[in-house]
mmCIF file of C-alpha atoms in Angstrom:
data_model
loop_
_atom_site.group_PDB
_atom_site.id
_atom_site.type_symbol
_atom_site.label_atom_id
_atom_site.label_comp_id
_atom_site.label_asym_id
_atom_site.label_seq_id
_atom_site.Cartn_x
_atom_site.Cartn_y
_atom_site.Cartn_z
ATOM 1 C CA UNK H 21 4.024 14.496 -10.249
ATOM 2 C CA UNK H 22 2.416 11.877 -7.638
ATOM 3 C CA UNK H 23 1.331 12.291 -4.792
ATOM 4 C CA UNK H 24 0.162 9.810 -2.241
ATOM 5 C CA UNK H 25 -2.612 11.034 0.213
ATOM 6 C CA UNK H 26 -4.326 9.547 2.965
ATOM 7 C CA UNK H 27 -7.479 9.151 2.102
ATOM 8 C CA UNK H 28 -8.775 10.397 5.557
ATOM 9 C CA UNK H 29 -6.213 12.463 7.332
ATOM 10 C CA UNK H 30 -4.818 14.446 4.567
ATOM 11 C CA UNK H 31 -7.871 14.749 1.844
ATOM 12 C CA UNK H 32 -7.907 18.038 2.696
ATOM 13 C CA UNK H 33 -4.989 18.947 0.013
ATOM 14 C CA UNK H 34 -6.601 17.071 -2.686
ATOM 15 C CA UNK H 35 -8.538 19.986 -4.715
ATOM 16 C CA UNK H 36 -5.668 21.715 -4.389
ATOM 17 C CA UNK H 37 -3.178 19.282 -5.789
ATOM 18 C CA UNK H 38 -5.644 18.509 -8.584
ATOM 19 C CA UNK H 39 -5.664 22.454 -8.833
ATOM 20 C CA UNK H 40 -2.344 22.330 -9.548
ATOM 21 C CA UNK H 41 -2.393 19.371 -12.201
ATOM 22 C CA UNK H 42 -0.734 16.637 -10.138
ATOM 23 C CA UNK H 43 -1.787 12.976 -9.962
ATOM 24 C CA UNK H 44 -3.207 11.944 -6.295
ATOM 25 C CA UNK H 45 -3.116 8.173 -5.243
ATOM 26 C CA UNK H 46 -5.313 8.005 -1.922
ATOM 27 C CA UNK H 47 -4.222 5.594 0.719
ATOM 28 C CA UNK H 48 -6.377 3.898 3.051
ATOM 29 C CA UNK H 49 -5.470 0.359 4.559
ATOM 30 C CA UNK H 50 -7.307 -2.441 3.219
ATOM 31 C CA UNK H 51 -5.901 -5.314 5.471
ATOM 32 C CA UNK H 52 -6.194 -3.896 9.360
ATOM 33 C CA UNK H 53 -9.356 -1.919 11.214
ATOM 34 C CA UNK H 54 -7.537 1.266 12.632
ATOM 35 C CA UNK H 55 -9.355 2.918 15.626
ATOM 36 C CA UNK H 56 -9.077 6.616 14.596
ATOM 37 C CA UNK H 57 -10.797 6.119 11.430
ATOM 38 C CA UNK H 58 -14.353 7.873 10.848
ATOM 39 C CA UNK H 59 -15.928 4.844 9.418
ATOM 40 C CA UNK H 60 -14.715 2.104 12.521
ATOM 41 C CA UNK H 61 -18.355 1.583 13.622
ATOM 42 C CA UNK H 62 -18.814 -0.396 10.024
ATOM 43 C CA UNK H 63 -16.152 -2.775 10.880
ATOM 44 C CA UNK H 64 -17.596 -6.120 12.315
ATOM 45 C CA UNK H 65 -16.380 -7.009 15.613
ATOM 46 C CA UNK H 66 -16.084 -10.743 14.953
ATOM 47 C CA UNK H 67 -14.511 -9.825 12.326
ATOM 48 C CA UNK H 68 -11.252 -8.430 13.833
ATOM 49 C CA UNK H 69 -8.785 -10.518 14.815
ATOM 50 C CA UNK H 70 -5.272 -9.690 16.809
ATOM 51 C CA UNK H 71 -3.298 -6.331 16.984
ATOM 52 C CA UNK H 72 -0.418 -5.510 14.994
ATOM 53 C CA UNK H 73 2.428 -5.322 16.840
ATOM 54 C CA UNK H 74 4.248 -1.916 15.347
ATOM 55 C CA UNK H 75 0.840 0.292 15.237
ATOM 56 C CA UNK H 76 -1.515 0.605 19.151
ATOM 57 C CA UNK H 77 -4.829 0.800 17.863
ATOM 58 C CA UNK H 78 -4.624 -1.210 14.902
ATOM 59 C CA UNK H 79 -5.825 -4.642 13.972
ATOM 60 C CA UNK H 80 -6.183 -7.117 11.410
ATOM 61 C CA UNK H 81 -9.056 -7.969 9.427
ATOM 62 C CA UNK H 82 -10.892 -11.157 8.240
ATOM 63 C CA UNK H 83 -10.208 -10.481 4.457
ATOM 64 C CA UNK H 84 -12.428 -13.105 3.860
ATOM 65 C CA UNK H 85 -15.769 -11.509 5.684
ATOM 66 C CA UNK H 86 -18.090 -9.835 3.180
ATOM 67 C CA UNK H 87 -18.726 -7.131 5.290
ATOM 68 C CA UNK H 88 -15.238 -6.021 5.173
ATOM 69 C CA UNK H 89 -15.300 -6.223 1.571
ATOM 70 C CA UNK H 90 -18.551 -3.613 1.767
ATOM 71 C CA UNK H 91 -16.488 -1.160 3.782
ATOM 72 C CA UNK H 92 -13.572 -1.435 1.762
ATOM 73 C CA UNK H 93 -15.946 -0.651 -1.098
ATOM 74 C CA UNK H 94 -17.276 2.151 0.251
ATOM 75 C CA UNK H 95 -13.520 3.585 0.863
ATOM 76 C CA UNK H 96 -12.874 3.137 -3.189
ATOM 77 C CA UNK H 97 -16.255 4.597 -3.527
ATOM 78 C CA UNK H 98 -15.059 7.870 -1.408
ATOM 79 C CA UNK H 99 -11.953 7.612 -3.435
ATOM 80 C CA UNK H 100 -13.631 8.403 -6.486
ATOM 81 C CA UNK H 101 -16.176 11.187 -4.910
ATOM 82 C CA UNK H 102 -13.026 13.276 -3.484
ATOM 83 C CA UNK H 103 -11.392 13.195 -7.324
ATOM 84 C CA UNK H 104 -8.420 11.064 -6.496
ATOM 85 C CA UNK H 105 -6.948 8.932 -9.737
ATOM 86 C CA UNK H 106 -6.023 5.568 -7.919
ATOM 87 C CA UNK H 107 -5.805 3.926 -4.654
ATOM 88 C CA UNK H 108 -3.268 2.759 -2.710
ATOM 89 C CA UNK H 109 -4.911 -0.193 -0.261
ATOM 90 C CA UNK H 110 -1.968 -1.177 1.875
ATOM 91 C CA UNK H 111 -1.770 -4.376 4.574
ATOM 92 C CA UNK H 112 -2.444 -6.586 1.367
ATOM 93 C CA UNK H 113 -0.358 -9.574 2.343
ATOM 94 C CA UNK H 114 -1.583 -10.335 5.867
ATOM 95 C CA UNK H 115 -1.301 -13.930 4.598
ATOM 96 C CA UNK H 116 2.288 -13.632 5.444
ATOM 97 C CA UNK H 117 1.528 -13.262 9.232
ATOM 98 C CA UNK H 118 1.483 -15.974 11.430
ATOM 99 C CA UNK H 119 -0.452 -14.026 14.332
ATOM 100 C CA UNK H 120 -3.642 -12.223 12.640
ATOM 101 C CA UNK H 121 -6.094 -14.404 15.220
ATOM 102 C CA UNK H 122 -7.705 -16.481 12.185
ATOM 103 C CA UNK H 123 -5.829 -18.446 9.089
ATOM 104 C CA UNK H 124 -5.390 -16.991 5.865
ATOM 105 C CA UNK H 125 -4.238 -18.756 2.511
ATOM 106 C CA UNK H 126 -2.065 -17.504 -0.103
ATOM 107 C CA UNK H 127 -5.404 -17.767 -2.471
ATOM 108 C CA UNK H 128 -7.020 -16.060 -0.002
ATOM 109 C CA UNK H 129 -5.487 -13.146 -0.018
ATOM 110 C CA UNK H 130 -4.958 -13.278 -4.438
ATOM 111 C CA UNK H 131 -8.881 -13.513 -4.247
ATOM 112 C CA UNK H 132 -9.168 -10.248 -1.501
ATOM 113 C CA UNK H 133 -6.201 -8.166 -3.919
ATOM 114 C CA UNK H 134 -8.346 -9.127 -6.995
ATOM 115 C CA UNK H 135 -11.773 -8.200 -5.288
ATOM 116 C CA UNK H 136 -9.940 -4.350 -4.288
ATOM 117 C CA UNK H 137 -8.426 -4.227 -8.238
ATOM 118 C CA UNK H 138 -12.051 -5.158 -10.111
ATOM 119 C CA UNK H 139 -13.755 -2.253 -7.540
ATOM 120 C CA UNK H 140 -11.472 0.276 -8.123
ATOM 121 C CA UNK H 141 -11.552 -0.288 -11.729
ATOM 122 C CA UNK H 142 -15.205 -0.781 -11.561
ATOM 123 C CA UNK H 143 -15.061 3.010 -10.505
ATOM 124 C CA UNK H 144 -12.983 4.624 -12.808
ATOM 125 C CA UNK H 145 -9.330 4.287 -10.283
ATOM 126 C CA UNK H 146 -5.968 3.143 -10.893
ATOM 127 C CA UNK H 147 -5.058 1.016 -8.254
ATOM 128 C CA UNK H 148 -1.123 0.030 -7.010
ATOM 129 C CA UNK H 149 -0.099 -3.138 -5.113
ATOM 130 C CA UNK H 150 1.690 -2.450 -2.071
ATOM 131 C CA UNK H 151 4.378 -4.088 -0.960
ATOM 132 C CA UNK H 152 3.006 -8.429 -1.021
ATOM 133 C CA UNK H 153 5.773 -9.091 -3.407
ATOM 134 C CA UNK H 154 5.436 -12.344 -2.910
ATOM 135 C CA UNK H 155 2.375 -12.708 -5.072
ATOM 136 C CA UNK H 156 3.910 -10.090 -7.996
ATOM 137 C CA UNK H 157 3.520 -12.438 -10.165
ATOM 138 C CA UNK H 158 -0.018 -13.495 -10.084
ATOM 139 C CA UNK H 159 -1.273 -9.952 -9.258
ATOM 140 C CA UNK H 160 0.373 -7.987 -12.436
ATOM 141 C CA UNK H 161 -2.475 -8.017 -14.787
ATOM 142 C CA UNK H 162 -4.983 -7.443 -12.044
ATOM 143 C CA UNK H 163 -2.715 -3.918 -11.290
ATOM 144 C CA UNK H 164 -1.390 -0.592 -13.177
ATOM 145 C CA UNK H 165 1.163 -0.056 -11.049
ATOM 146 C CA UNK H 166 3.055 -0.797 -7.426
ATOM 147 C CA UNK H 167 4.614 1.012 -4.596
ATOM 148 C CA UNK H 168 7.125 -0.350 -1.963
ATOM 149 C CA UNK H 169 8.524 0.660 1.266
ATOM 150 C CA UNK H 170 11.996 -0.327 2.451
ATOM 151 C CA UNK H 171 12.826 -3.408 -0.462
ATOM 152 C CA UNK H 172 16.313 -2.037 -0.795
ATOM 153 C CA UNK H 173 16.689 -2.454 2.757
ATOM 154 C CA UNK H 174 15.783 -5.891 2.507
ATOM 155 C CA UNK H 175 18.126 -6.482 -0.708
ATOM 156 C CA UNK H 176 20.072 -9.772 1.069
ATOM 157 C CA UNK H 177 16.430 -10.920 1.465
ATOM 158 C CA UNK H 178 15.302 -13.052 -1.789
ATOM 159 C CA UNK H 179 11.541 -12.804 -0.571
ATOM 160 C CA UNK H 180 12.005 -8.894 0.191
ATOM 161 C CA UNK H 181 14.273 -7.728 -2.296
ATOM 162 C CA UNK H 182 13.801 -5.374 -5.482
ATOM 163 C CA UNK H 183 14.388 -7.175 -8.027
ATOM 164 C CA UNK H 184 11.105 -9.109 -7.665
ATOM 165 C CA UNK H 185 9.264 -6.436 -9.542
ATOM 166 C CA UNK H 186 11.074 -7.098 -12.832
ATOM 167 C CA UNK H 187 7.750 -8.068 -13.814
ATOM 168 C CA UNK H 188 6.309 -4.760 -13.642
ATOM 169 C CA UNK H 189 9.375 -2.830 -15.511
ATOM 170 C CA UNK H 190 8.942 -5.705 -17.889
ATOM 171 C CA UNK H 191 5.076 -4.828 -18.475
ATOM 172 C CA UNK H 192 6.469 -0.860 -17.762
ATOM 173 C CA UNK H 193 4.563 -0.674 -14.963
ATOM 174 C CA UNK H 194 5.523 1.972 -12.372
ATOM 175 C CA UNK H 195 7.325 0.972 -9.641
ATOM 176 C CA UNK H 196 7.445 3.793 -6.545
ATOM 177 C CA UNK H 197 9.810 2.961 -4.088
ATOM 178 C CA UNK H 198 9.901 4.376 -0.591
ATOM 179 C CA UNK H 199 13.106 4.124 1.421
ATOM 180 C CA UNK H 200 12.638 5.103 5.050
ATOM 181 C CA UNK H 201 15.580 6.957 7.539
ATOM 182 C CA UNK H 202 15.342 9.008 10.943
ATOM 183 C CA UNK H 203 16.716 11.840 10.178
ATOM 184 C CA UNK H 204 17.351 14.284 6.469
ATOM 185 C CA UNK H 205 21.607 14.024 7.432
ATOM 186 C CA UNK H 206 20.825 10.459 6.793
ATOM 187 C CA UNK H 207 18.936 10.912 4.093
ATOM 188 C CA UNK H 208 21.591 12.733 2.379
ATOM 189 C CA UNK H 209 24.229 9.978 3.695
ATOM 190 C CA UNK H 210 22.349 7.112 2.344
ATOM 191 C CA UNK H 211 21.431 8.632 -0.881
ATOM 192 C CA UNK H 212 24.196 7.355 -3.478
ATOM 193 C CA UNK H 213 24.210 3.937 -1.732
ATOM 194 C CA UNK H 214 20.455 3.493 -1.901
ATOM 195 C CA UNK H 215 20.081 5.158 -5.252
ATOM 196 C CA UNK H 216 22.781 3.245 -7.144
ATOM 197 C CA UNK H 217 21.746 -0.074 -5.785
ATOM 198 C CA UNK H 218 18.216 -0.030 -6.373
ATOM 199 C CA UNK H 219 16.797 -1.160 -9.982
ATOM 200 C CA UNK H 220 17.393 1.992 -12.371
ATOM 201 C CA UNK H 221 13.433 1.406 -13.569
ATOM 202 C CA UNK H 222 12.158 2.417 -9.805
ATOM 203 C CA UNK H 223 10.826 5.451 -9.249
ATOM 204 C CA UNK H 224 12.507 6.220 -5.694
ATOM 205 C CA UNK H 225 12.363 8.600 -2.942
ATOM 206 C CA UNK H 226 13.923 8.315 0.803
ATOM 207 C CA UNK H 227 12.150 9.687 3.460
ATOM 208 C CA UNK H 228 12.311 10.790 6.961
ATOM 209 C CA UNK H 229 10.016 8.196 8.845
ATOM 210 C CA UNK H 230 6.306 10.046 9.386
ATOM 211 C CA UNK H 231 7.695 13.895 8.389
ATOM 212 C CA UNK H 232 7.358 15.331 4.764
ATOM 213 C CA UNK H 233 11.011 15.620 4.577
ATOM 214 C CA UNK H 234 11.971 13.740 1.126
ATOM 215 C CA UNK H 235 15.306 13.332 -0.880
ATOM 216 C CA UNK H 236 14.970 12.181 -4.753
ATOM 217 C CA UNK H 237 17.019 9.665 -6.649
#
């Protein structure tokens, strides 16, 4: 089994999990400065640029700074110290954005995802791409597996949809796949629909939005 943590809020439950035998991916973002996080005095101030709109207290981050880079290396870094297998950086396609407060290129952000992949290789982690599907293609080699929330939701969308990560079943990659609901009666509702539609080589769970309450595929 696989479990993803948060690298802060939940390490807690890591010796135990690894107790147990089970493979933990820690999460931490990589793209956005959050404002409850123990290590927000490292962050840069001119380095933060506008809020994001779904999360108070959360902002995105000048990928390009080095001194991001140093705190994001110092995240991997605590990765590795509290015995977690890989790392799951997530807001890794803020290029996509049109209202992060400075400009970022598509190569900027291949040359950010690249920088996370060499340091948590560098220190002994597996490391996942979330979500950014729009740069699957040049990211594969640079990553042992992926996770995505909500593609089946998106599956009329051609830049949002699951079958952009053929090229990971093709290199038999994993592929875990997050599909989010409000309530468990809709988890159970949704669960043949969701589960038939979605590529057979995902690895898929739907969840109750910010509870523990999961259904498998």
């Amino acid at each position: 089994d696989v479990y993803v943590v948060d690298l802060f809020d939940r390490r807690g439950i890591i010796p135990g999990l690894l107790s147990k035998g089970k493979k933990v991916v820690c999460y931490f973002s990589a793209g956005t400065y959050e404002d409850w996080r123990p290590d927000i005095g490292q962050f840069p101030p001119d380095a933060l640029g506008n809020g994001v709109t779904t999360w108070r207290g959360e902002r995105w981050v000048d990928i390009r700074d080095t001194r991001i880079r140093d705190v994001m290396r110092k995240r991997i870094q605590m990765a590795q110290q509290q015995g977690c297998h890989g790392v799951d950086p997530g807001n890794v396609d803020g290029y996509t954005q049109s209202d992060l407060g400075f400009n970022l290129t598509y190569d900027n952000q291949i040359d950010y995802n690249r920088f996370l992949a060499s340091e948590a290789h560098n220190h002994g982690l597996a490391i996942g791409l979330k979500n950014d599907l729009l740069q699957i293609k040049d990211l594969l080699h640079d990553f042992d597996f992926a996770i995505n929330e909500s593609c089946e939701q998106f599956r009329y969308n051609v830049q949002k949809n699951c079958l952009l990560y053929q090229p990971f079943f093709d290199a038999r990659k994993p592929v875990f796949h997050i599909e989010y609901v409000r309530s468990s009666s809709a988890a159970h509702a949704q669960r043949n629909a969701i589960c038939s539609n979605r590529p057979s080589d995902m690895n898929t769970i739907i969840k109750v939005a910010l509870t523990n309450y999961k259904v498998d595929c």
